[in-house]
Coordinates of C-alpha atoms in Angstrom, one line a residue:
M1 CA 34.6 8.4 -89.3
E2 CA 37.0 7.4 -92.4
F3 CA 40.6 8.7 -93.0
K4 CA 40.5 8.5 -97.0
N5 CA 41.1 12.2 -98.1
K6 CA 40.3 14.0 -95.1
P7 CA 43.6 15.6 -92.9
I8 CA 43.4 15.1 -89.5
V9 CA 43.7 18.8 -87.8
I10 CA 45.6 17.8 -84.1
W11 CA 46.8 19.4 -81.2
Y12 CA 48.9 18.8 -78.6
E13 CA 50.5 20.6 -75.6
Q14 CA 53.9 19.3 -75.9
C15 CA 56.2 20.2 -78.0
D16 CA 57.8 24.1 -79.1
T17 CA 58.9 24.7 -82.2
V18 CA 58.8 22.7 -85.7
D19 CA 61.4 23.2 -88.4
D20 CA 59.0 22.3 -91.2
D21 CA 61.4 21.2 -94.0
Y22 CA 62.8 18.8 -92.2
F23 CA 59.8 17.3 -90.2
M24 CA 58.3 17.4 -93.2
E25 CA 60.7 14.6 -94.9
E26 CA 61.2 12.6 -92.0
L27 CA 57.0 12.1 -92.4
I28 CA 57.9 11.6 -96.5
Q29 CA 60.2 9.2 -95.1
N30 CA 58.4 7.6 -92.5
S31 CA 55.1 7.1 -94.3
K32 CA 57.0 5.3 -97.9
G33 CA 55.5 1.6 -97.7
S34 CA 52.9 1.9 -94.9
T35 CA 49.7 1.1 -94.7
E36 CA 46.9 3.4 -93.6
N37 CA 46.7 2.6 -89.7
E38 CA 50.4 1.9 -89.7
L39 CA 50.9 6.3 -90.9
L40 CA 48.8 7.3 -88.6
F41 CA 51.0 5.8 -85.9
K42 CA 53.7 6.3 -86.8
S43 CA 52.2 10.2 -87.4
I44 CA 51.4 10.1 -83.4
D45 CA 54.6 9.2 -82.7
A46 CA 57.2 11.6 -84.9
F47 CA 55.1 14.6 -82.5
S48 CA 54.5 13.0 -79.6
E49 CA 58.6 11.6 -79.8
S50 CA 60.4 12.5 -82.4
R51 CA 63.1 15.1 -80.3
T52 CA 65.9 15.6 -82.9
S53 CA 64.0 18.3 -85.1
K54 CA 62.7 21.2 -82.9
V55 CA 59.6 18.7 -82.5
M56 CA 59.8 19.4 -78.9
R57 CA 58.2 20.8 -75.6
G58 CA 57.2 24.4 -74.4
N59 CA 55.5 26.2 -72.2
G60 CA 52.4 27.0 -74.3
L61 CA 49.7 26.1 -76.7
V62 CA 50.3 24.0 -79.9
R63 CA 48.6 22.5 -82.8
Y64 CA 50.1 19.2 -85.0
F65 CA 48.6 19.3 -88.1
I66 CA 48.1 15.4 -89.5
S67 CA 47.5 14.7 -92.8
I68 CA 46.0 11.3 -93.3
K69 CA 45.6 9.8 -97.1
S70 CA 44.4 6.5 -98.8
D71 CA 47.5 7.1 -100.7
V72 CA 50.4 6.8 -98.0
D73 CA 53.3 7.0 -100.6
T74 CA 52.8 10.6 -101.4
A75 CA 53.9 13.4 -98.2
C76 CA 52.3 13.3 -94.8
S77 CA 52.6 16.8 -93.6
G78 CA 53.1 18.1 -90.1
L79 CA 53.5 21.9 -89.3
A80 CA 53.1 23.2 -85.8
L81 CA 52.8 26.5 -83.8
N82 CA 54.0 27.8 -80.5
Y83 CA 52.1 29.8 -78.2
S84 CA 54.2 30.5 -75.4
E85 CA 53.6 33.8 -75.2
K86 CA 50.5 34.1 -75.9
K87 CA 49.3 32.3 -72.2
K88 CA 50.0 35.6 -70.7
L89 CA 46.6 36.8 -72.9
S90 CA 43.0 35.4 -71.5
N91 CA 42.0 32.1 -72.1
E92 CA 39.2 33.6 -74.4
T93 CA 41.5 36.1 -75.4
C94 CA 44.4 33.0 -76.5
S95 CA 41.1 30.6 -78.0
K96 CA 40.3 33.5 -80.7
S97 CA 43.9 33.8 -81.6
I98 CA 43.9 29.7 -81.8
Q99 CA 41.5 29.7 -83.9
K100 CA 42.4 32.6 -86.5
E101 CA 46.2 30.4 -85.9
L102 CA 44.9 27.3 -87.1
V103 CA 42.5 28.6 -90.0
S104 CA 45.5 29.9 -91.2
Y105 CA 48.2 27.0 -91.0
S106 CA 45.2 24.7 -92.2
H107 CA 45.5 26.9 -95.5
M108 CA 49.1 25.9 -95.3
T109 CA 48.7 22.8 -95.0
V110 CA 45.8 22.7 -98.5
K111 CA 48.4 23.8 -100.5
F112 CA 51.2 21.8 -99.7
L113 CA 48.1 18.6 -100.2
E114 CA 47.2 20.8 -103.6
Q115 CA 50.9 20.6 -104.8
Q116 CA 50.2 17.1 -104.5
N117 CA 46.9 17.3 -106.6
K118 CA 45.3 15.1 -104.0
P119 CA 41.7 16.1 -102.8
I120 CA 41.1 18.0 -99.4
E121 CA 37.8 18.4 -97.2
Y122 CA 38.4 18.4 -93.7
E123 CA 36.4 15.4 -91.9
E124 CA 37.1 17.0 -87.6
I125 CA 39.8 19.9 -85.8
I126 CA 41.4 17.0 -83.0
T127 CA 41.6 19.5 -79.6
D128 CA 41.8 17.4 -76.4
P129 CA 44.1 14.1 -76.5
G130 CA 40.9 12.4 -75.0
Q131 CA 39.5 13.4 -78.6
L132 CA 42.3 11.3 -80.6
L133 CA 41.9 8.6 -77.9
K134 CA 38.5 7.9 -79.2
I135 CA 38.6 7.9 -82.6
L136 CA 41.9 5.1 -82.4
K137 CA 39.7 3.5 -80.2
K138 CA 36.5 3.4 -82.8
E139 CA 38.9 3.4 -86.1
L140 CA 41.6 0.4 -85.3
A141 CA 39.4 -1.0 -82.4
S142 CA 40.6 -4.8 -84.7
Q143 CA 44.6 -3.6 -83.7
I144 CA 44.8 -2.3 -80.4
D145 CA 43.7 -3.8 -77.3
L146 CA 40.9 -2.0 -76.0
V147 CA 41.7 -3.1 -72.2
N148 CA 45.8 -1.2 -73.1
L149 CA 43.6 2.1 -74.5
N150 CA 41.5 2.0 -71.0
K151 CA 45.2 2.3 -69.5
L152 CA 46.0 5.3 -71.8
F153 CA 42.4 6.8 -70.6
R154 CA 43.4 6.7 -66.6
E155 CA 46.8 8.0 -67.8
L156 CA 45.4 10.9 -69.6
N157 CA 42.8 11.9 -66.8
S158 CA 45.7 11.9 -64.4
H159 CA 48.2 13.2 -66.1
T160 CA 45.8 16.7 -66.5
L161 CA 45.0 16.1 -63.1
N162 CA 48.3 16.4 -62.0
A163 CA 49.5 19.1 -64.6
L164 CA 46.8 20.8 -63.3
L165 CA 47.5 20.2 -60.1
V166 CA 51.8 20.8 -60.5
N167 CA 50.8 24.2 -63.1
W168 CA 48.8 26.1 -60.2
Q169 CA 52.1 24.9 -57.9
K170 CA 54.9 25.8 -59.5
S171 CA 55.8 29.5 -59.3
E172 CA 55.2 29.5 -55.7
T173 CA 57.2 26.3 -55.7
N174 CA 60.4 28.5 -57.9
D175 CA 59.8 31.9 -56.0
S176 CA 60.7 30.1 -52.5
L177 CA 63.4 28.2 -53.8
W178 CA 65.6 30.7 -56.4
F179 CA 64.7 33.5 -56.4
N180 CA 63.8 37.0 -56.4
E181 CA 63.9 40.9 -58.4
Q182 CA 67.2 41.2 -57.2
Q183 CA 69.4 37.4 -56.5
V184 CA 69.9 34.6 -58.7
Y185 CA 69.8 31.5 -57.4
Y186 CA 73.7 30.6 -55.3
N187 CA 72.9 33.7 -53.8
L188 CA 70.4 32.6 -51.9
I189 CA 72.2 29.5 -51.3
P190 CA 73.7 28.5 -47.4
K191 CA 77.1 28.5 -46.6
K192 CA 77.5 24.3 -46.4
L193 CA 76.6 24.5 -50.3
S194 CA 76.0 20.5 -50.5
D195 CA 73.1 20.1 -47.9
F196 CA 71.2 22.2 -51.1
S197 CA 72.2 20.0 -53.5
H198 CA 68.7 18.3 -52.8
K199 CA 67.0 21.0 -52.9
F200 CA 66.9 21.1 -56.3
E201 CA 65.4 18.3 -57.3
K202 CA 62.5 19.8 -56.0
L203 CA 62.5 22.2 -59.0
I204 CA 61.5 19.3 -61.3
S205 CA 58.0 19.2 -62.6
N206 CA 57.9 18.8 -66.7
G207 CA 58.2 14.8 -65.8
H208 CA 59.5 13.1 -68.9
P209 CA 59.9 14.7 -71.8
Y210 CA 59.1 12.0 -74.6
Y211 CA 56.2 10.2 -72.6
P212 CA 53.1 11.4 -73.6
F213 CA 51.4 10.9 -70.4
P214 CA 54.3 12.3 -68.8
K215 CA 52.4 13.8 -65.4
S216 CA 50.3 11.1 -65.1
K217 CA 50.3 8.7 -61.4
V218 CA 47.5 5.9 -61.6
G219 CA 46.4 5.4 -58.3
F220 CA 47.2 8.9 -56.8
S221 CA 44.1 10.9 -55.8
S222 CA 44.7 14.6 -56.5
E223 CA 44.8 15.0 -51.8
D224 CA 47.3 11.2 -52.2
I225 CA 49.5 14.2 -55.1
L226 CA 50.1 17.0 -52.6
N227 CA 50.6 14.2 -49.5
Y228 CA 53.3 12.0 -51.7
S229 CA 53.9 14.4 -54.7
P230 CA 57.3 16.4 -54.6
D231 CA 56.6 19.3 -56.8
F232 CA 54.8 20.0 -53.2
Q233 CA 57.6 19.4 -51.0
P234 CA 55.5 17.3 -48.6
R235 CA 56.4 15.9 -44.3
V236 CA 56.2 12.4 -45.3
F237 CA 55.7 9.9 -42.6
L238 CA 57.0 6.1 -42.8
R239 CA 55.4 3.0 -41.2
L240 CA 58.0 1.1 -39.4
A241 CA 56.8 -2.2 -39.3
A242 CA 58.6 -4.9 -37.6
V243 CA 58.8 -8.7 -39.9
H244 CA 60.1 -12.0 -38.2
K245 CA 63.7 -12.4 -39.4
R246 CA 62.6 -16.3 -41.2
V247 CA 60.9 -14.3 -44.3
I248 CA 63.3 -11.3 -44.4
G249 CA 66.2 -11.8 -47.0
I250 CA 69.1 -9.0 -47.0
A251 CA 70.6 -8.6 -49.9
T252 CA 74.2 -6.8 -49.8
N253 CA 77.7 -6.7 -50.7
I254 CA 79.4 -6.0 -47.5
E255 CA 80.6 -8.0 -45.1
N256 CA 79.8 -9.2 -42.0
F257 CA 77.0 -6.9 -42.5
E258 CA 74.7 -6.5 -39.5
Y259 CA 71.4 -4.7 -40.5
K260 CA 70.1 -3.9 -37.2
N261 CA 73.7 -2.6 -36.0
W262 CA 73.2 0.1 -39.3
F263 CA 70.1 0.9 -39.0
A264 CA 70.4 1.9 -35.3
Q265 CA 73.9 4.4 -36.7
H266 CA 72.0 5.5 -38.8
F267 CA 68.2 6.3 -38.2
T268 CA 68.3 6.2 -34.1
K269 CA 65.5 8.2 -32.3
E270 CA 63.5 5.0 -34.8
W271 CA 65.6 2.8 -33.6
N272 CA 65.0 3.4 -30.2
N273 CA 61.2 3.6 -31.0
W274 CA 60.8 0.4 -33.1
V275 CA 62.6 -1.5 -30.0
S276 CA 59.9 0.6 -27.7
A277 CA 57.0 -0.1 -29.7
L278 CA 57.9 -4.2 -29.7
N279 CA 58.6 -4.1 -26.0
M280 CA 54.8 -3.2 -25.5
K281 CA 53.2 -5.8 -27.6
G282 CA 55.4 -7.9 -25.3
K283 CA 57.7 -8.5 -28.2
G284 CA 61.4 -8.8 -28.7
H285 CA 63.1 -6.9 -31.3
E286 CA 66.2 -9.9 -31.4
D287 CA 64.1 -11.9 -33.8
F288 CA 62.3 -9.4 -36.3
I289 CA 63.4 -6.7 -38.7
P290 CA 63.1 -2.5 -38.6
L291 CA 61.3 -2.5 -42.8
P292 CA 59.8 1.2 -43.7
I293 CA 56.6 1.4 -45.0
H294 CA 54.5 4.1 -47.5
P295 CA 52.0 5.0 -45.8
W296 CA 49.8 5.0 -49.3
Q297 CA 51.7 1.7 -49.9
F298 CA 50.2 -0.1 -45.8
T299 CA 47.1 1.3 -46.5
H300 CA 46.1 0.2 -50.1
Y301 CA 48.3 -2.7 -51.0
V302 CA 50.3 -4.1 -47.4
E303 CA 47.0 -3.8 -44.9
R304 CA 45.4 -6.3 -48.1
I305 CA 47.4 -8.4 -49.9
F306 CA 49.9 -9.6 -46.2
V307 CA 46.3 -10.1 -43.7
N308 CA 47.7 -13.1 -43.1
L309 CA 51.3 -12.6 -41.8
I310 CA 49.8 -9.4 -40.5
K311 CA 47.4 -12.2 -38.6
N312 CA 50.1 -14.5 -36.6
E313 CA 52.4 -11.3 -35.9
T314 CA 55.1 -12.7 -38.7
L315 CA 54.2 -8.3 -40.2
I316 CA 53.8 -6.6 -36.9
P317 CA 52.8 -2.7 -38.4
L318 CA 54.1 -0.5 -35.2
E319 CA 53.0 3.6 -34.9
V320 CA 56.3 4.4 -35.4
E321 CA 57.1 7.5 -37.9
I322 CA 60.0 8.0 -40.0
E323 CA 60.0 11.7 -40.9
V324 CA 60.7 12.0 -44.8
S325 CA 60.6 14.1 -47.7
P326 CA 60.0 12.3 -51.4
T327 CA 63.3 13.2 -53.7
A328 CA 63.1 13.1 -57.7
S329 CA 60.1 10.4 -57.3
P330 CA 57.9 9.4 -55.0
R331 CA 59.4 6.3 -53.8
T332 CA 62.8 7.4 -53.0
L333 CA 62.8 9.6 -49.4
L334 CA 65.4 11.0 -47.7
L335 CA 65.5 12.4 -43.7
W336 CA 63.8 15.0 -42.7
R337 CA 66.4 15.7 -40.3
N338 CA 69.2 14.3 -41.6
L339 CA 69.8 15.6 -45.1
S340 CA 73.6 13.2 -45.1
A341 CA 71.3 9.7 -44.0
P342 CA 70.8 7.1 -46.2
Y343 CA 67.9 7.6 -49.3
L344 CA 65.2 5.2 -49.1
K345 CA 63.7 3.5 -51.8
L346 CA 60.2 2.4 -50.8
P347 CA 57.9 0.2 -53.6
V348 CA 54.7 2.7 -54.8
S349 CA 52.7 0.9 -56.6
I350 CA 50.9 3.7 -59.1
Q351 CA 51.7 3.4 -62.6
A352 CA 53.4 6.3 -64.1
S353 CA 55.2 6.8 -66.9
A354 CA 53.5 3.2 -68.2
A355 CA 55.6 1.6 -65.4
V356 CA 54.2 -0.1 -62.0
R357 CA 56.1 1.0 -58.9
S358 CA 56.8 -2.3 -57.5
Y359 CA 59.7 -2.8 -56.1
P360 CA 60.2 -6.9 -56.8
S361 CA 62.9 -8.5 -54.7
S362 CA 65.2 -9.9 -57.9
I363 CA 65.4 -6.0 -58.5
V364 CA 66.8 -5.7 -54.6
K365 CA 68.8 -8.7 -54.6
A366 CA 70.1 -7.2 -58.3
V367 CA 71.2 -3.3 -57.5
P368 CA 73.9 -4.8 -54.6
I369 CA 75.6 -7.0 -57.2
I370 CA 75.6 -3.9 -60.3
S371 CA 77.2 -1.5 -57.4
Q372 CA 79.7 -3.5 -56.7
F373 CA 80.8 -3.9 -60.2
M374 CA 80.6 -0.7 -61.0
T375 CA 82.1 0.3 -58.5
N376 CA 84.9 -2.6 -59.4
I377 CA 85.3 -1.0 -62.7
I378 CA 85.0 3.0 -61.8
A379 CA 88.0 1.3 -59.6
R380 CA 90.4 0.3 -62.4
E381 CA 89.5 3.6 -65.0
L382 CA 91.4 6.5 -63.9
S383 CA 90.0 7.4 -67.1
I384 CA 86.3 7.0 -66.1
S385 CA 86.6 7.8 -62.1
E386 CA 87.5 11.4 -63.3
K387 CA 84.3 12.1 -64.8
M388 CA 81.6 10.0 -63.0
N389 CA 80.9 8.7 -59.3
I390 CA 77.9 6.4 -59.0
M391 CA 75.5 6.7 -55.7
K392 CA 75.4 2.9 -54.2
E393 CA 72.7 0.7 -53.5
D394 CA 74.6 -1.4 -51.0
I395 CA 72.0 -2.7 -48.6
G396 CA 67.9 -4.1 -49.4
L397 CA 65.8 -5.8 -47.9
Y398 CA 63.0 -8.3 -49.3
L399 CA 60.3 -10.7 -48.7
N400 CA 61.2 -14.6 -48.6
V401 CA 58.1 -15.4 -50.6
N402 CA 57.2 -15.3 -54.0
E403 CA 56.4 -12.8 -56.4
E404 CA 52.9 -14.1 -56.2
E405 CA 52.0 -13.4 -53.3
G406 CA 52.9 -10.4 -52.8
A407 CA 56.5 -9.4 -52.5
E408 CA 57.2 -6.5 -55.3
H409 CA 54.8 -4.7 -53.3
L410 CA 57.1 -4.8 -49.4
S411 CA 61.1 -4.2 -49.7
V412 CA 63.2 -1.4 -49.7
T413 CA 66.6 -0.4 -51.4
F414 CA 69.1 2.2 -48.9
R415 CA 71.4 4.0 -51.7
E416 CA 74.3 6.1 -50.5
N417 CA 73.8 10.1 -49.6
V418 CA 74.7 12.2 -52.5
I419 CA 76.5 15.3 -49.8
S420 CA 78.2 12.0 -48.3
C421 CA 79.6 10.2 -50.6
C422 CA 80.3 11.8 -53.8
L423 CA 80.6 15.8 -52.4
K424 CA 83.8 17.9 -51.4
G425 CA 84.4 21.5 -50.9
K426 CA 82.3 24.1 -52.5
E427 CA 80.4 21.4 -55.2
I428 CA 76.9 20.5 -54.8
A429 CA 75.4 18.9 -56.9
I430 CA 72.0 19.0 -58.8
I431 CA 70.0 16.9 -60.8
V432 CA 69.6 17.3 -64.7
A433 CA 65.8 17.0 -64.8
A434 CA 66.4 20.2 -62.4
L435 CA 68.6 22.3 -65.7
F436 CA 65.4 23.0 -67.6
E437 CA 63.7 24.6 -65.6
K438 CA 63.0 28.4 -66.0
F439 CA 63.2 31.3 -63.6
P440 CA 59.8 33.2 -63.6
A441 CA 61.8 36.6 -64.4
S442 CA 64.0 36.0 -66.7
N443 CA 61.9 32.6 -68.1
N444 CA 65.7 30.9 -68.8
S445 CA 66.6 28.1 -67.5
L446 CA 68.5 27.3 -64.5
F447 CA 70.8 25.9 -66.8
I448 CA 72.1 29.5 -68.7
H449 CA 71.8 30.9 -65.1
I450 CA 74.2 28.8 -63.9
M451 CA 77.0 29.2 -67.2
Q452 CA 76.2 32.7 -66.8
F453 CA 77.5 32.5 -63.6
A454 CA 80.8 30.7 -64.4
N455 CA 81.3 34.0 -66.7
Y456 CA 80.0 32.1 -70.1
T457 CA 77.9 34.4 -71.7
T458 CA 78.6 34.5 -75.9
L459 CA 77.5 31.9 -78.2
K460 CA 81.3 31.4 -79.1
D461 CA 81.6 30.9 -74.7
A462 CA 78.8 28.4 -74.5
K463 CA 80.1 25.9 -77.3
Q464 CA 83.4 26.2 -74.4
Y465 CA 81.3 25.5 -72.0
F466 CA 79.0 22.3 -74.1
T467 CA 82.4 21.0 -75.6
K468 CA 83.6 20.2 -71.6
Y469 CA 79.7 19.2 -70.3
V470 CA 79.4 16.5 -73.4
D471 CA 83.3 15.4 -73.2
L472 CA 82.5 14.1 -69.1
V473 CA 78.8 12.7 -70.2
L474 CA 80.6 11.0 -73.2
G475 CA 83.7 10.4 -71.2
S476 CA 81.8 8.2 -69.1
Y477 CA 78.3 6.4 -70.0
L478 CA 79.9 6.2 -73.5
D479 CA 83.1 4.6 -72.3
L480 CA 81.5 2.4 -70.1
Y481 CA 79.6 1.0 -73.1
L482 CA 82.8 0.4 -75.6
I483 CA 84.4 -0.9 -72.9
Y484 CA 82.7 -3.1 -70.9
G485 CA 79.0 -3.1 -72.2
I486 CA 77.6 -1.3 -69.6
S487 CA 74.8 1.4 -70.3
L488 CA 72.9 3.2 -67.4
E489 CA 70.0 5.2 -67.4
G490 CA 71.4 8.2 -68.0
H491 CA 69.0 10.7 -68.7
Q492 CA 67.9 13.4 -66.4
Q493 CA 66.4 12.4 -63.8
N494 CA 69.2 9.7 -63.2
T495 CA 72.3 11.8 -63.1
L496 CA 73.1 14.7 -61.1
A497 CA 75.6 17.0 -62.5
V498 CA 78.5 18.7 -60.3
F499 CA 79.4 22.0 -60.3
E500 CA 81.5 23.9 -58.7
H501 CA 81.2 27.9 -59.1
G502 CA 78.9 27.2 -62.4
N503 CA 81.9 25.1 -63.4
I504 CA 80.8 21.9 -64.1
K505 CA 83.0 18.8 -62.8
R506 CA 82.0 15.6 -63.4
F507 CA 78.7 13.7 -63.5
I508 CA 76.9 11.2 -60.2
A509 CA 74.9 8.5 -61.7
K510 CA 72.4 7.1 -59.5
D511 CA 69.5 4.4 -59.8
L512 CA 71.6 1.2 -61.4
E513 CA 68.6 -1.1 -61.3
K514 CA 68.3 -0.4 -64.8
T515 CA 71.3 -0.8 -66.4
Y516 CA 71.8 -2.6 -69.3
I517 CA 74.9 -5.2 -69.6
Y518 CA 76.2 -6.5 -72.8
A519 CA 78.7 -8.4 -72.0
N520 CA 80.1 -9.6 -75.5
T521 CA 83.3 -7.6 -74.8
S522 CA 86.6 -8.1 -75.3
S523 CA 86.1 -7.1 -71.2
S524 CA 84.7 -10.0 -70.6
E525 CA 86.2 -11.7 -68.4
F526 CA 86.0 -9.4 -66.1
Y527 CA 81.8 -9.9 -65.6
A528 CA 82.4 -12.9 -63.3
S529 CA 81.7 -10.9 -60.2
L530 CA 77.3 -10.7 -62.4
K531 CA 77.2 -14.8 -62.2
D532 CA 74.5 -14.6 -59.3
L533 CA 73.0 -11.8 -61.1
P534 CA 69.7 -12.7 -63.1
Q535 CA 69.9 -13.0 -66.4
S536 CA 67.1 -10.6 -67.3
Y537 CA 70.3 -7.7 -67.5
F538 CA 72.2 -8.7 -70.0
K539 CA 71.1 -7.7 -73.7
T540 CA 71.7 -7.2 -77.2
D541 CA 74.2 -5.1 -78.8
F542 CA 71.2 -3.4 -80.1
L543 CA 68.7 -2.9 -77.1
G544 CA 72.5 -2.2 -74.7
R545 CA 73.3 0.9 -77.8
A546 CA 68.7 2.0 -77.5
R547 CA 69.8 2.7 -74.0
L548 CA 72.7 4.5 -74.2
L549 CA 71.2 6.6 -77.1
H550 CA 67.8 6.9 -75.7
T551 CA 68.9 7.9 -72.6
V552 CA 71.9 9.9 -72.8
F553 CA 72.4 10.6 -76.2
Q554 CA 68.8 12.1 -76.7
L555 CA 67.3 12.4 -73.6
H556 CA 70.2 13.9 -72.3
L557 CA 72.2 16.0 -74.2
G558 CA 69.9 16.3 -77.0
E559 CA 67.8 18.1 -74.8
L560 CA 70.4 20.3 -73.9
V561 CA 70.9 21.3 -77.4
L562 CA 67.5 22.6 -77.9
L563 CA 67.9 24.4 -75.3
L564 CA 70.8 25.8 -76.1
A565 CA 69.9 26.4 -80.1
D566 CA 66.8 28.1 -78.3
H567 CA 69.0 30.5 -76.1
F568 CA 71.7 32.3 -78.6
N569 CA 68.9 31.6 -81.5
C570 CA 70.9 29.2 -83.9
S571 CA 70.9 25.9 -85.8
E572 CA 71.1 23.1 -83.6
K573 CA 74.2 21.9 -85.3
Y574 CA 76.1 24.1 -84.5
F575 CA 76.3 21.9 -81.2
W576 CA 75.0 18.7 -82.0
N577 CA 78.5 19.1 -84.0
V578 CA 79.9 19.7 -80.7
I579 CA 78.6 15.9 -79.5
R580 CA 79.5 14.3 -82.7
D581 CA 83.2 16.0 -82.6
K582 CA 83.2 14.4 -79.3
T583 CA 81.9 11.4 -79.8
E584 CA 84.4 10.9 -82.5
E585 CA 87.6 11.5 -80.1
R586 CA 86.0 8.9 -77.7
F587 CA 86.5 6.1 -80.3
E588 CA 89.8 6.8 -81.9
V589 CA 90.9 7.0 -78.2
L590 CA 89.4 3.3 -77.6
K591 CA 90.4 2.1 -80.3
N592 CA 92.9 0.2 -79.2
R593 CA 90.0 -1.2 -76.5
V594 CA 87.1 -2.8 -77.8
D595 CA 87.5 -5.7 -80.4
S596 CA 88.1 -4.6 -84.4
A597 CA 84.5 -5.5 -85.4
R598 CA 82.8 -4.6 -82.5
W599 CA 84.4 -0.6 -83.0
R600 CA 83.2 -0.6 -86.4
N601 CA 79.5 -1.5 -85.9
E602 CA 79.5 0.5 -82.8
Y603 CA 81.0 3.2 -84.9
D604 CA 78.4 2.7 -87.7
A605 CA 75.5 2.6 -85.5
I606 CA 76.3 5.6 -83.8
L607 CA 77.6 8.4 -85.8
M608 CA 76.4 6.7 -89.1
T609 CA 73.5 5.5 -89.3
N610 CA 69.6 6.3 -87.9
W611 CA 68.8 6.1 -84.2
P612 CA 66.7 4.3 -82.7
A613 CA 63.6 5.9 -80.7
R614 CA 61.2 4.5 -77.5
S615 CA 58.1 4.2 -79.7
Y616 CA 55.9 4.8 -76.1
L617 CA 52.3 5.1 -77.6
Q618 CA 52.6 1.8 -79.4
N619 CA 54.2 0.4 -77.2
S620 CA 51.2 1.3 -74.6
F621 CA 48.6 0.3 -77.0
H622 CA 49.4 -3.3 -77.0
N623 CA 51.2 -3.7 -74.5
E624 CA 55.1 -4.0 -75.2
K625 CA 58.4 -2.5 -74.4
G626 CA 60.4 -3.0 -77.6
L627 CA 58.8 -1.2 -80.0
Y628 CA 61.1 1.6 -81.9
N629 CA 60.9 3.6 -84.9
F630 CA 64.1 5.0 -86.1
I631 CA 64.7 9.0 -86.5
K632 CA 67.4 11.3 -88.0
N633 CA 70.7 11.0 -86.8
P634 CA 71.3 14.8 -85.8
L635 CA 74.9 13.5 -86.2
N636 CA 75.2 12.8 -89.5

C-alpha cells in the first residue's frame, strides 16, 4: 500500500479531547519541508507525545485521524473524539457508535482536504496499534531496524495484557483503599497519617502519560504481573543470599560505616535467620555479606549468569526471606512489617518504558555521591530547603566484577524512608502520579478531592491553590537548575507532594540516579565533591533544560493544568498563565545569582521558544535516546 493521496484514519486509546484548530495548525507547521515518511513519523509523534494542546489521555476510546498526502507542504489534518462516557455502554453498542462517529469525522477530514483541493481516497482504517506497526514495517522497512520494531511488538503485547489485568483490578483497589459512598479519603486514613503515605503508591494505574506502551513489562508473564506488580498489592519474598566479601563493593557517603551492623539494626529478624542459615552450612558470617535478591531476578538471571560464583560458594543462595511489598515500581520495595524501614531498590531486569531495569554498579556507586551533593545544596539554600526534601540513597551494594559479567543484574541500593526522613505532625506524602487517579463514584481525581478538602472549590479558589503549588515546584526544581545546573527527574512518579489538612506544604524528590548536571554555572566551584561521579551525569545545557521541561513543566505541572482545565471546563491558558508568572518570578529573583548570558539564554529557551519533547516512538524505532520533536511553548 502507498500513502500518496490516501488519508489514513488512526485511533488509539491514549488521549482525551483535541483542540482541532490548534492541533491542525501544529501539524501544518510540522509538515513543512518534510518528506512523506518523515511526516508519517511526525504525525504519529504529535498524537502520542504532544501534550501542550488537549491531546491528552482519557478514560475512553479515541480516534486519531491522520491524513498523509504526497504534497506534504499542505496541511495534515488531525481530529479526535473522546468516548469516555460511552465506556458504560455494551461493547456492541459502543462499536456501532464508534463506526457512526468515525464516518462523521471522516467527512470532516474530507471537507478540510477538499478545501485544499486534494483528491481523497481512503485506503484503510486502522483500528489496532499492532496494525499500525505492521504498516510501518511494510512501508518504512528501509528506515526502521526490524529488530527494534519486533521489540515494539513485544512491548505492545505486554502493555495490552497488563492493561487488561490492571483495569480489571483497578476498581477493587480504589474501593478498598479510599472510597465508600459516604466518605472521602481523609476520613478513612488511620490516626497516624504518615503511615498511610505508602498506600497512595498503590493507586497508580495509568503508567507513563506519554510513552506509547505505558503498562508494558516485557519479561513478566501474566502470573508474574499478579505476583510482582504493585497494581495487585502482592507480598513479595526476597531471597537473602550470602556473598563473599572479596567480590562485594559497598558504596556509601557515611563515614566509618559498617554495613552488617546497619543491616542487623534495620532488618533484625532477617539478619538472625541469615546467620543461622550460614551456620547450618558450616559457614561463619564474618566473611560474607547479606545481599537481597528479587525472586524473579534470581530465577531468570542470577541462577543462570552466576553459575560459577554459586558453584564455588562465593555466592550462596540461602532459604532466608525478606517479606516486602512493591511501591510504585516492582523493583522498589518496602518491608511489610515495618513501614518506616529503608526502601530496597533492586535490579528486576524486565523492559519497561523502553529501558531494561537492571542496576549497574556505576549507578549504585554514583547515587550516594549525588545524595550527599543534594544534601549539601539544600543545607546551603534556605529557600529551596523550605520547598523540597530529598530521599537520600546513602548505601548500595554491587559486585566487584565487570558489567559484561553480569554485575548489573545483582546489586541493591537502600533509600531513606519517607516517613522517617521527611514527615512530621499530621503531614502526609502522596506520590504525584496518584493525584491523577479518579474516585469511582465522583469521577473526580484525588487532586480535586484534596483541594476541596482544604475548602478550595471554585475556579478562583483553584487558581489560588495551584499558584501555591507551582510556587513550591518552581522554587525548588527551577532554582536548582538555574543556580546549580541540576536537573532532577521531577516527573510524577519521582515526586511526592506533602500535604497537611489538604494544603500543599512542600515536595520530596526521590530516584536521584537520573539526575542531569550542567556544571558550567556560576556555582561551578561547588562541584569538587563530584569528582568521582561518572562523566555520563554531566550534560549539555540543552539536555539539562530538556530534562527540566519534560519532567517538571510537561509531565508534572502540564498534566495538572489539563486536569484543572477539564474539571472547571475552562481554557488551559488560565492555569498556564500561573506557571508563566511564577517562572518569570523565579528568573527575576535569581537574576543576580546566574551568569547574565546564561540567564538570558535560559529565559528565552524556557519562556519564549518552542520546547523539545522526547520522541519516544522514534527513539524506539531507531534504538536511540536523544531524538526530540519541538512543540509550541505554552508559556509564550
